[in-house]
PDB file of C-alpha atoms and ligand atoms in Angstrom:
ATOM      1  CA  UNK A  22       2.022   7.381 -41.919  1.00 47.00           C
ATOM      2  CA  UNK A  23       0.443  10.576 -43.183  1.00 48.00           C
ATOM      3  CA  UNK A  24      -2.703   9.075 -44.717  1.00 49.00           C
ATOM      4  CA  UNK A  25      -5.279   9.444 -41.950  1.00 51.00           C
ATOM      5  CA  UNK A  26      -8.172   6.986 -42.112  1.00 61.00           C
ATOM      6  CA  UNK A  27      -9.970   8.455 -39.263  1.00 71.00           C
ATOM      7  CA  UNK A  28     -12.811  10.476 -40.872  1.00 65.00           C
ATOM      8  CA  UNK A  29     -13.220  13.460 -38.561  1.00 77.00           C
ATOM      9  CA  UNK A  30      -9.379  13.839 -38.471  1.00 83.00           C
ATOM     10  CA  UNK A  31      -9.568  17.486 -39.866  1.00 87.00           C
ATOM     11  CA  UNK A  32     -11.943  18.411 -36.979  1.00 90.00           C
ATOM     12  CA  UNK A  33      -9.542  17.358 -34.246  1.00 93.00           C
ATOM     13  CA  UNK A  34      -7.375  20.446 -33.990  1.00 94.00           C
ATOM     14  CA  UNK A  35     -10.506  22.692 -33.544  1.00 95.00           C
ATOM     15  CA  UNK A  36     -12.039  20.250 -30.988  1.00 96.00           C
ATOM     16  CA  UNK A  37      -8.752  20.167 -28.994  1.00 97.00           C
ATOM     17  CA  UNK A  38      -8.357  23.885 -29.111  1.00 97.00           C
ATOM     18  CA  UNK A  39     -12.010  24.346 -27.886  1.00 97.00           C
ATOM     19  CA  UNK A  40     -11.479  21.981 -24.830  1.00 98.00           C
ATOM     20  CA  UNK A  41      -8.226  23.709 -24.113  1.00 98.00           C
ATOM     21  CA  UNK A  42     -10.216  27.016 -24.190  1.00 98.00           C
ATOM     22  CA  UNK A  43     -12.734  25.670 -21.728  1.00 98.00           C
ATOM     23  CA  UNK A  44      -9.869  24.521 -19.412  1.00 98.00           C
ATOM     24  CA  UNK A  45      -8.179  27.952 -19.665  1.00 98.00           C
ATOM     25  CA  UNK A  46     -11.480  29.832 -19.025  1.00 98.00           C
ATOM     26  CA  UNK A  47     -12.195  27.716 -15.923  1.00 98.00           C
ATOM     27  CA  UNK A  48      -8.596  28.217 -14.573  1.00 98.00           C
ATOM     28  CA  UNK A  49      -9.061  32.044 -15.179  1.00 98.00           C
ATOM     29  CA  UNK A  50     -12.388  32.060 -13.347  1.00 98.00           C
ATOM     30  CA  UNK A  51     -11.215  30.094 -10.364  1.00 98.00           C
ATOM     31  CA  UNK A  52      -7.847  31.750 -10.004  1.00 98.00           C
ATOM     32  CA  UNK A  53      -5.803  28.815 -10.989  1.00 98.00           C
ATOM     33  CA  UNK A  54      -2.616  28.759 -13.073  1.00 98.00           C
ATOM     34  CA  UNK A  55      -3.397  27.814 -16.742  1.00 94.00           C
ATOM     35  CA  UNK A  56      -0.938  24.974 -16.634  1.00 96.00           C
ATOM     36  CA  UNK A  57      -2.259  23.456 -13.394  1.00 98.00           C
ATOM     37  CA  UNK A  58      -4.715  21.325 -15.228  1.00 98.00           C
ATOM     38  CA  UNK A  59      -3.760  18.638 -17.820  1.00 98.00           C
ATOM     39  CA  UNK A  60      -6.111  17.350 -20.605  1.00 98.00           C
ATOM     40  CA  UNK A  61      -6.181  13.639 -20.982  1.00 98.00           C
ATOM     41  CA  UNK A  62      -7.859  12.716 -24.251  1.00 98.00           C
ATOM     42  CA  UNK A  63      -9.976   9.651 -23.708  1.00 98.00           C
ATOM     43  CA  UNK A  64      -9.584   7.562 -26.889  1.00 98.00           C
ATOM     44  CA  UNK A  65     -11.556   4.459 -25.865  1.00 97.00           C
ATOM     45  CA  UNK A  66     -13.481   2.986 -28.845  1.00 96.00           C
ATOM     46  CA  UNK A  67     -11.599   5.386 -31.147  1.00 96.00           C
ATOM     47  CA  UNK A  68      -9.261   3.807 -33.807  1.00 95.00           C
ATOM     48  CA  UNK A  69      -5.567   4.143 -33.595  1.00 96.00           C
ATOM     49  CA  UNK A  70      -5.735   6.618 -36.496  1.00 95.00           C
ATOM     50  CA  UNK A  71      -7.766   8.920 -34.183  1.00 95.00           C
ATOM     51  CA  UNK A  72      -4.878   8.995 -31.664  1.00 97.00           C
ATOM     52  CA  UNK A  73      -2.454   9.440 -34.530  1.00 96.00           C
ATOM     53  CA  UNK A  74      -4.608  12.471 -35.751  1.00 95.00           C
ATOM     54  CA  UNK A  75      -4.568  13.981 -32.241  1.00 96.00           C
ATOM     55  CA  UNK A  76      -0.841  13.383 -32.016  1.00 97.00           C
ATOM     56  CA  UNK A  77      -0.611  15.405 -35.300  1.00 95.00           C
ATOM     57  CA  UNK A  78      -2.551  18.156 -33.592  1.00 95.00           C
ATOM     58  CA  UNK A  79       0.084  18.268 -30.868  1.00 96.00           C
ATOM     59  CA  UNK A  80      -1.650  16.097 -28.276  1.00 98.00           C
ATOM     60  CA  UNK A  81       0.339  13.579 -26.236  1.00 98.00           C
ATOM     61  CA  UNK A  82      -1.585  12.011 -23.283  1.00 98.00           C
ATOM     62  CA  UNK A  83      -4.308   9.433 -24.046  1.00 98.00           C
ATOM     63  CA  UNK A  84      -6.798   7.594 -21.744  1.00 98.00           C
ATOM     64  CA  UNK A  85      -8.091   4.148 -22.348  1.00 98.00           C
ATOM     65  CA  UNK A  86     -10.880   2.005 -20.609  1.00 97.00           C
ATOM     66  CA  UNK A  87     -10.416  -1.501 -21.964  1.00 97.00           C
ATOM     67  CA  UNK A  88      -7.067  -3.189 -21.522  1.00 98.00           C
ATOM     68  CA  UNK A  89      -7.058  -5.298 -24.612  1.00 98.00           C
ATOM     69  CA  UNK A  90      -8.299  -2.568 -26.877  1.00 98.00           C
ATOM     70  CA  UNK A  91      -5.654  -0.284 -25.390  1.00 98.00           C
ATOM     71  CA  UNK A  92      -2.783  -2.910 -25.931  1.00 98.00           C
ATOM     72  CA  UNK A  93      -3.825  -3.243 -29.483  1.00 98.00           C
ATOM     73  CA  UNK A  94      -3.773   0.463 -30.020  1.00 98.00           C
ATOM     74  CA  UNK A  95      -0.469   0.958 -28.247  1.00 98.00           C
ATOM     75  CA  UNK A  96       0.963  -1.782 -30.526  1.00 98.00           C
ATOM     76  CA  UNK A  97      -0.369   0.003 -33.654  1.00 98.00           C
ATOM     77  CA  UNK A  98       1.365   3.168 -32.570  1.00 98.00           C
ATOM     78  CA  UNK A  99       4.739   1.785 -31.446  1.00 98.00           C
ATOM     79  CA  UNK A 100       6.345   4.295 -33.782  1.00 98.00           C
ATOM     80  CA  UNK A 101       5.130   7.098 -31.418  1.00 98.00           C
ATOM     81  CA  UNK A 102       5.516   5.252 -28.234  1.00 97.00           C
ATOM     82  CA  UNK A 103       8.382   7.312 -26.728  1.00 97.00           C
ATOM     83  CA  UNK A 104       6.292  10.553 -27.372  1.00 98.00           C
ATOM     84  CA  UNK A 105       2.899   9.254 -26.007  1.00 98.00           C
ATOM     85  CA  UNK A 106       1.692   8.924 -22.483  1.00 98.00           C
ATOM     86  CA  UNK A 107      -0.837   6.117 -22.049  1.00 98.00           C
ATOM     87  CA  UNK A 108      -3.211   6.200 -19.015  1.00 99.00           C
ATOM     88  CA  UNK A 109      -5.518   3.236 -18.117  1.00 98.00           C
ATOM     89  CA  UNK A 110      -8.666   4.718 -16.653  1.00 98.00           C
ATOM     90  CA  UNK A 111     -10.933   1.731 -16.814  1.00 97.00           C
ATOM     91  CA  UNK A 112     -11.468  -1.503 -14.627  1.00 96.00           C
ATOM     92  CA  UNK A 113      -8.282  -3.607 -14.089  1.00 97.00           C
ATOM     93  CA  UNK A 114      -8.657  -7.302 -13.233  1.00 96.00           C
ATOM     94  CA  UNK A 115      -5.757  -9.264 -11.635  1.00 97.00           C
ATOM     95  CA  UNK A 116      -5.042 -11.349 -14.733  1.00 97.00           C
ATOM     96  CA  UNK A 117      -4.248  -8.116 -16.714  1.00 98.00           C
ATOM     97  CA  UNK A 118      -1.921  -6.463 -14.391  1.00 98.00           C
ATOM     98  CA  UNK A 119       1.262  -7.663 -15.957  1.00 98.00           C
ATOM     99  CA  UNK A 120       0.371  -6.485 -19.395  1.00 98.00           C
ATOM    100  CA  UNK A 121      -0.705  -3.067 -17.951  1.00 98.00           C
ATOM    101  CA  UNK A 122       2.541  -2.722 -15.800  1.00 98.00           C
ATOM    102  CA  UNK A 123       4.501  -3.274 -19.062  1.00 98.00           C
ATOM    103  CA  UNK A 124       2.617  -1.090 -21.376  1.00 98.00           C
ATOM    104  CA  UNK A 125       1.070   1.952 -19.490  1.00 98.00           C
ATOM    105  CA  UNK A 126       2.572   5.021 -17.978  1.00 98.00           C
ATOM    106  CA  UNK A 127      -0.332   5.782 -15.561  1.00 99.00           C
ATOM    107  CA  UNK A 128      -3.172   3.771 -13.920  1.00 98.00           C
ATOM    108  CA  UNK A 129      -6.036   5.942 -12.591  1.00 98.00           C
ATOM    109  CA  UNK A 130      -8.379   3.034 -11.671  1.00 98.00           C
ATOM    110  CA  UNK A 131      -6.704   1.009  -8.931  1.00 98.00           C
ATOM    111  CA  UNK A 132      -9.370   0.155  -6.374  1.00 97.00           C
ATOM    112  CA  UNK A 133      -7.632  -2.723  -4.304  1.00 97.00           C
ATOM    113  CA  UNK A 134      -4.367  -3.061  -2.650  1.00 98.00           C
ATOM    114  CA  UNK A 135      -3.901  -6.456  -4.331  1.00 98.00           C
ATOM    115  CA  UNK A 136      -3.811  -4.847  -7.749  1.00 98.00           C
ATOM    116  CA  UNK A 137      -1.246  -2.235  -6.754  1.00 98.00           C
ATOM    117  CA  UNK A 138       0.919  -4.902  -5.235  1.00 98.00           C
ATOM    118  CA  UNK A 139       0.878  -6.934  -8.455  1.00 98.00           C
ATOM    119  CA  UNK A 140       1.510  -3.775 -10.471  1.00 98.00           C
ATOM    120  CA  UNK A 141       4.473  -3.081  -8.208  1.00 98.00           C
ATOM    121  CA  UNK A 142       5.882  -6.574  -8.570  1.00 98.00           C
ATOM    122  CA  UNK A 143       5.377  -6.604 -12.375  1.00 98.00           C
ATOM    123  CA  UNK A 144       6.544  -3.157 -13.295  1.00 98.00           C
ATOM    124  CA  UNK A 145       9.669  -3.746 -15.395  1.00 98.00           C
ATOM    125  CA  UNK A 146      12.726  -2.259 -13.726  1.00 97.00           C
ATOM    126  CA  UNK A 147      13.839  -0.774 -17.050  1.00 97.00           C
ATOM    127  CA  UNK A 148      10.754   1.563 -16.998  1.00 98.00           C
ATOM    128  CA  UNK A 149      10.128   4.586 -14.744  1.00 98.00           C
ATOM    129  CA  UNK A 150       7.745   4.047 -11.852  1.00 98.00           C
ATOM    130  CA  UNK A 151       4.171   3.463 -12.748  1.00 98.00           C
ATOM    131  CA  UNK A 152       2.124   6.559 -11.924  1.00 98.00           C
ATOM    132  CA  UNK A 153      -0.986   5.707  -9.932  1.00 98.00           C
ATOM    133  CA  UNK A 154      -4.207   7.016  -8.661  1.00 98.00           C
ATOM    134  CA  UNK A 155      -6.742   5.324  -6.422  1.00 98.00           C
ATOM    135  CA  UNK A 156     -10.318   5.239  -7.754  1.00 98.00           C
ATOM    136  CA  UNK A 157     -12.856   6.404  -5.190  1.00 98.00           C
ATOM    137  CA  UNK A 158     -16.540   5.708  -5.287  1.00 96.00           C
ATOM    138  CA  UNK A 159     -17.548   9.246  -4.103  1.00 91.00           C
ATOM    139  CA  UNK A 160     -21.257   8.914  -5.003  1.00 84.00           C
ATOM    140  CA  UNK A 161     -21.602   5.555  -3.033  1.00 82.00           C
ATOM    141  CA  UNK A 162     -23.238   3.919  -5.984  1.00 78.00           C
ATOM    142  CA  UNK A 163     -23.471   0.030  -5.644  1.00 75.00           C
ATOM    143  CA  UNK A 164     -22.815  -0.534  -9.319  1.00 71.00           C
ATOM    144  CA  UNK A 165     -19.613   1.733  -9.490  1.00 77.00           C
ATOM    145  CA  UNK A 166     -16.125   0.488  -8.936  1.00 87.00           C
ATOM    146  CA  UNK A 167     -13.842   2.386  -6.543  1.00 96.00           C
ATOM    147  CA  UNK A 168     -12.959   2.383  -2.994  1.00 97.00           C
ATOM    148  CA  UNK A 169     -15.406   3.567  -0.338  1.00 96.00           C
ATOM    149  CA  UNK A 170     -13.946   6.943   0.989  1.00 96.00           C
ATOM    150  CA  UNK A 171     -13.501   5.355   4.433  1.00 96.00           C
ATOM    151  CA  UNK A 172     -11.188   2.735   3.092  1.00 97.00           C
ATOM    152  CA  UNK A 173      -8.972   5.082   1.221  1.00 98.00           C
ATOM    153  CA  UNK A 174      -6.500   6.302   3.940  1.00 98.00           C
ATOM    154  CA  UNK A 175      -5.361   2.655   4.870  1.00 98.00           C
ATOM    155  CA  UNK A 176      -4.922   1.552   1.189  1.00 98.00           C
ATOM    156  CA  UNK A 177      -3.271   4.822   0.266  1.00 98.00           C
ATOM    157  CA  UNK A 178      -0.592   4.512   2.969  1.00 98.00           C
ATOM    158  CA  UNK A 179       0.004   0.877   1.801  1.00 98.00           C
ATOM    159  CA  UNK A 180       0.220   1.719  -1.840  1.00 98.00           C
ATOM    160  CA  UNK A 181       2.484   4.625  -1.262  1.00 98.00           C
ATOM    161  CA  UNK A 182       5.010   2.215   0.284  1.00 98.00           C
ATOM    162  CA  UNK A 183       5.241  -0.018  -2.635  1.00 98.00           C
ATOM    163  CA  UNK A 184       8.319   0.089  -4.901  1.00 98.00           C
ATOM    164  CA  UNK A 185       8.247   0.747  -8.722  1.00 98.00           C
ATOM    165  CA  UNK A 186       4.918   2.779  -8.153  1.00 98.00           C
ATOM    166  CA  UNK A 187       4.447   6.408  -7.644  1.00 98.00           C
ATOM    167  CA  UNK A 188       1.062   7.167  -5.871  1.00 98.00           C
ATOM    168  CA  UNK A 189       0.019  10.486  -7.310  1.00 98.00           C
ATOM    169  CA  UNK A 190      -3.522  10.978  -6.063  1.00 98.00           C
ATOM    170  CA  UNK A 191      -7.237  10.163  -6.471  1.00 98.00           C
ATOM    171  CA  UNK A 192      -9.639   9.597  -9.330  1.00 98.00           C
ATOM    172  CA  UNK A 193     -13.432   9.603  -9.406  1.00 97.00           C
ATOM    173  CA  UNK A 194     -16.330   9.064 -11.847  1.00 95.00           C
ATOM    174  CA  UNK A 195     -19.191  10.687  -9.969  1.00 93.00           C
ATOM    175  CA  UNK A 196     -22.888   9.851 -10.761  1.00 91.00           C
ATOM    176  CA  UNK A 197     -24.138  12.247 -13.468  1.00 90.00           C
ATOM    177  CA  UNK A 198     -25.351  15.282 -11.873  1.00 91.00           C
ATOM    178  CA  UNK A 199     -27.570  18.245 -13.236  1.00 92.00           C
ATOM    179  CA  UNK A 200     -26.245  21.661 -12.747  1.00 95.00           C
ATOM    180  CA  UNK A 201     -22.930  23.155 -11.736  1.00 96.00           C
ATOM    181  CA  UNK A 202     -23.428  23.086  -7.970  1.00 96.00           C
ATOM    182  CA  UNK A 203     -24.492  19.439  -7.927  1.00 96.00           C
ATOM    183  CA  UNK A 204     -21.505  18.566 -10.086  1.00 96.00           C
ATOM    184  CA  UNK A 205     -19.228  20.474  -7.841  1.00 97.00           C
ATOM    185  CA  UNK A 206     -20.398  18.639  -4.697  1.00 96.00           C
ATOM    186  CA  UNK A 207     -19.074  15.307  -5.815  1.00 94.00           C
ATOM    187  CA  UNK A 208     -15.709  16.801  -6.853  1.00 97.00           C
ATOM    188  CA  UNK A 209     -15.496  18.631  -3.604  1.00 97.00           C
ATOM    189  CA  UNK A 210     -15.748  15.394  -1.773  1.00 96.00           C
ATOM    190  CA  UNK A 211     -12.664  13.949  -3.655  1.00 97.00           C
ATOM    191  CA  UNK A 212     -10.600  17.199  -3.030  1.00 98.00           C
ATOM    192  CA  UNK A 213     -11.368  16.947   0.610  1.00 98.00           C
ATOM    193  CA  UNK A 214     -10.294  13.363   0.785  1.00 98.00           C
ATOM    194  CA  UNK A 215      -7.081  14.248  -0.953  1.00 98.00           C
ATOM    195  CA  UNK A 216      -6.471  17.082   1.486  1.00 98.00           C
ATOM    196  CA  UNK A 217      -7.034  14.840   4.486  1.00 98.00           C
ATOM    197  CA  UNK A 218      -4.591  12.341   3.147  1.00 98.00           C
ATOM    198  CA  UNK A 219      -1.972  15.135   2.558  1.00 98.00           C
ATOM    199  CA  UNK A 220      -2.661  16.374   6.186  1.00 98.00           C
ATOM    200  CA  UNK A 221      -1.836  12.701   7.375  1.00 97.00           C
ATOM    201  CA  UNK A 222       1.558  12.904   5.679  1.00 97.00           C
ATOM    202  CA  UNK A 223       1.166  11.778   2.128  1.00 98.00           C
ATOM    203  CA  UNK A 224       2.324  14.005  -0.578  1.00 97.00           C
ATOM    204  CA  UNK A 225      -0.374  13.571  -3.378  1.00 98.00           C
ATOM    205  CA  UNK A 226      -0.543  16.121  -6.250  1.00 98.00           C
ATOM    206  CA  UNK A 227      -3.248  14.635  -8.575  1.00 98.00           C
ATOM    207  CA  UNK A 228      -7.006  14.890  -8.678  1.00 98.00           C
ATOM    208  CA  UNK A 229      -8.184  13.090 -11.753  1.00 98.00           C
ATOM    209  CA  UNK A 230     -11.853  14.357 -12.042  1.00 98.00           C
ATOM    210  CA  UNK A 231     -13.997  16.002 -14.684  1.00 98.00           C
ATOM    211  CA  UNK A 232     -15.161  14.781 -18.109  1.00 98.00           C
ATOM    212  CA  UNK A 233     -16.761  16.364 -21.191  1.00 97.00           C
ATOM    213  CA  UNK A 234     -19.880  17.532 -19.288  1.00 96.00           C
ATOM    214  CA  UNK A 235     -18.470  18.537 -16.038  1.00 97.00           C
ATOM    215  CA  UNK A 236     -14.871  19.661 -16.357  1.00 98.00           C
ATOM    216  CA  UNK A 237     -15.583  23.238 -15.390  1.00 98.00           C
ATOM    217  CA  UNK A 238     -17.088  22.195 -11.963  1.00 98.00           C
ATOM    218  CA  UNK A 239     -14.026  19.718 -11.589  1.00 98.00           C
ATOM    219  CA  UNK A 240     -11.585  22.493 -12.168  1.00 98.00           C
ATOM    220  CA  UNK A 241     -13.351  24.783  -9.655  1.00 98.00           C
ATOM    221  CA  UNK A 242     -12.685  22.117  -7.039  1.00 98.00           C
ATOM    222  CA  UNK A 243      -9.158  21.490  -7.872  1.00 98.00           C
ATOM    223  CA  UNK A 244      -8.960  18.955 -10.595  1.00 98.00           C
ATOM    224  CA  UNK A 245      -5.427  18.526 -12.018  1.00 98.00           C
ATOM    225  CA  UNK A 246      -6.304  15.984 -14.835  1.00 98.00           C
ATOM    226  CA  UNK A 247      -9.617  16.236 -16.746  1.00 98.00           C
ATOM    227  CA  UNK A 248     -10.460  13.172 -18.705  1.00 98.00           C
ATOM    228  CA  UNK A 249     -12.160  14.106 -21.960  1.00 98.00           C
ATOM    229  CA  UNK A 250     -13.546  11.850 -24.572  1.00 97.00           C
ATOM    230  CA  UNK A 251     -16.591  13.102 -26.539  1.00 96.00           C
ATOM    231  CA  UNK A 252     -15.592  16.779 -26.519  1.00 96.00           C
ATOM    232  CA  UNK A 253     -12.221  15.852 -28.195  1.00 96.00           C
ATOM    233  CA  UNK A 254     -13.103  12.966 -30.469  1.00 95.00           C
ATOM    234  CA  UNK A 255     -16.748  13.408 -31.041  1.00 90.00           C
ATOM    235  CA  UNK A 256     -19.543  10.894 -30.130  1.00 86.00           C
ATOM    236  CA  UNK A 257     -18.375   7.341 -29.672  1.00 80.00           C
ATOM    237  CA  UNK A 258     -19.705   4.816 -32.250  1.00 68.00           C
TER     238      UNK A 258
HETATM  239  C1  PLP B  27     -15.331   7.611 -21.020  1.00 71.01           C
HETATM  240  C2  PLP B  27     -14.657   8.032 -19.963  1.00 71.01           C
HETATM  241  C3  PLP B  27     -14.280   9.471 -19.852  1.00 71.01           C
HETATM  242  C4  PLP B  27     -14.635  10.393 -20.817  1.00 71.01           C
HETATM  243  O1  PLP B  27     -16.002  10.695 -20.960  1.00 71.01           O
HETATM  244  P1  PLP B  27     -16.583  11.953 -21.915  1.00 71.01           P
HETATM  245  O2  PLP B  27     -17.897  12.104 -21.340  1.00 71.01           O
HETATM  246  O3  PLP B  27     -16.718  11.228 -23.236  1.00 71.01           O
HETATM  247  O4  PLP B  27     -15.664  12.988 -21.865  1.00 71.01           O
HETATM  248  C5  PLP B  27     -13.579   9.878 -18.671  1.00 71.01           C
HETATM  249  N1  PLP B  27     -13.327   8.991 -17.707  1.00 71.01           N
HETATM  250  C6  PLP B  27     -13.588   7.785 -17.723  1.00 71.01           C
HETATM  251  C7  PLP B  27     -13.214   6.795 -16.568  1.00 71.01           C
HETATM  252  C8  PLP B  27     -14.355   7.264 -18.857  1.00 71.01           C
HETATM  253  O5  PLP B  27     -14.662   5.892 -18.832  1.00 71.01           O
END
């Protein structure tokens, strides 16, 4: 349990501290409370031992993109299960919803009502409600998954009414943008969409936006969860 195979394990505490420092500095700069932004460590393509090392450094919340890879990792870390929070941030197909409903705490990447309905039906009653975000294609890229902004209000109202789920907010993966102001524009669009939904009577508290390269711009626009892979674990192999 203590022998860590993950080679850069000794670098993890420093990397985590560095990312927490970036988050704290951005919160300070934009007048936000230091605890208003959570760090989700994106462990996709990293071995279970990397997650174990991050756990050893005090981290608890992990994001995964690929369902099967995540299930294998969750199984390899069952001894830590009660202390870990697993977030799915990658594409979710209908045939995988049951496994996800049974294994994860959060899903950020819901982009169809049908997927949410299946998760709602399949979430075991013994578990707390599955925490959910709707993924929005803010940049309007053809290749990206996510709801078109215009479709979000109707889907959000329907998802919010489903049992066994708790709709928390919105998630986006904007097209890569150069420079702070360009990065900020895409994040602003997601924030404005969330504010519009809340003005219509929803009570959403989560903006899942910002990654290694743009977390400061995301925090400037109100991000509450930054999803950070490379800056925590190093380059993916
Ligand atoms: C990989 C990934 C991240 C993390 O990206 P980094 O640039 O490594 O920080 C965040 N969100 C999603 C959806 C991802 O797929």
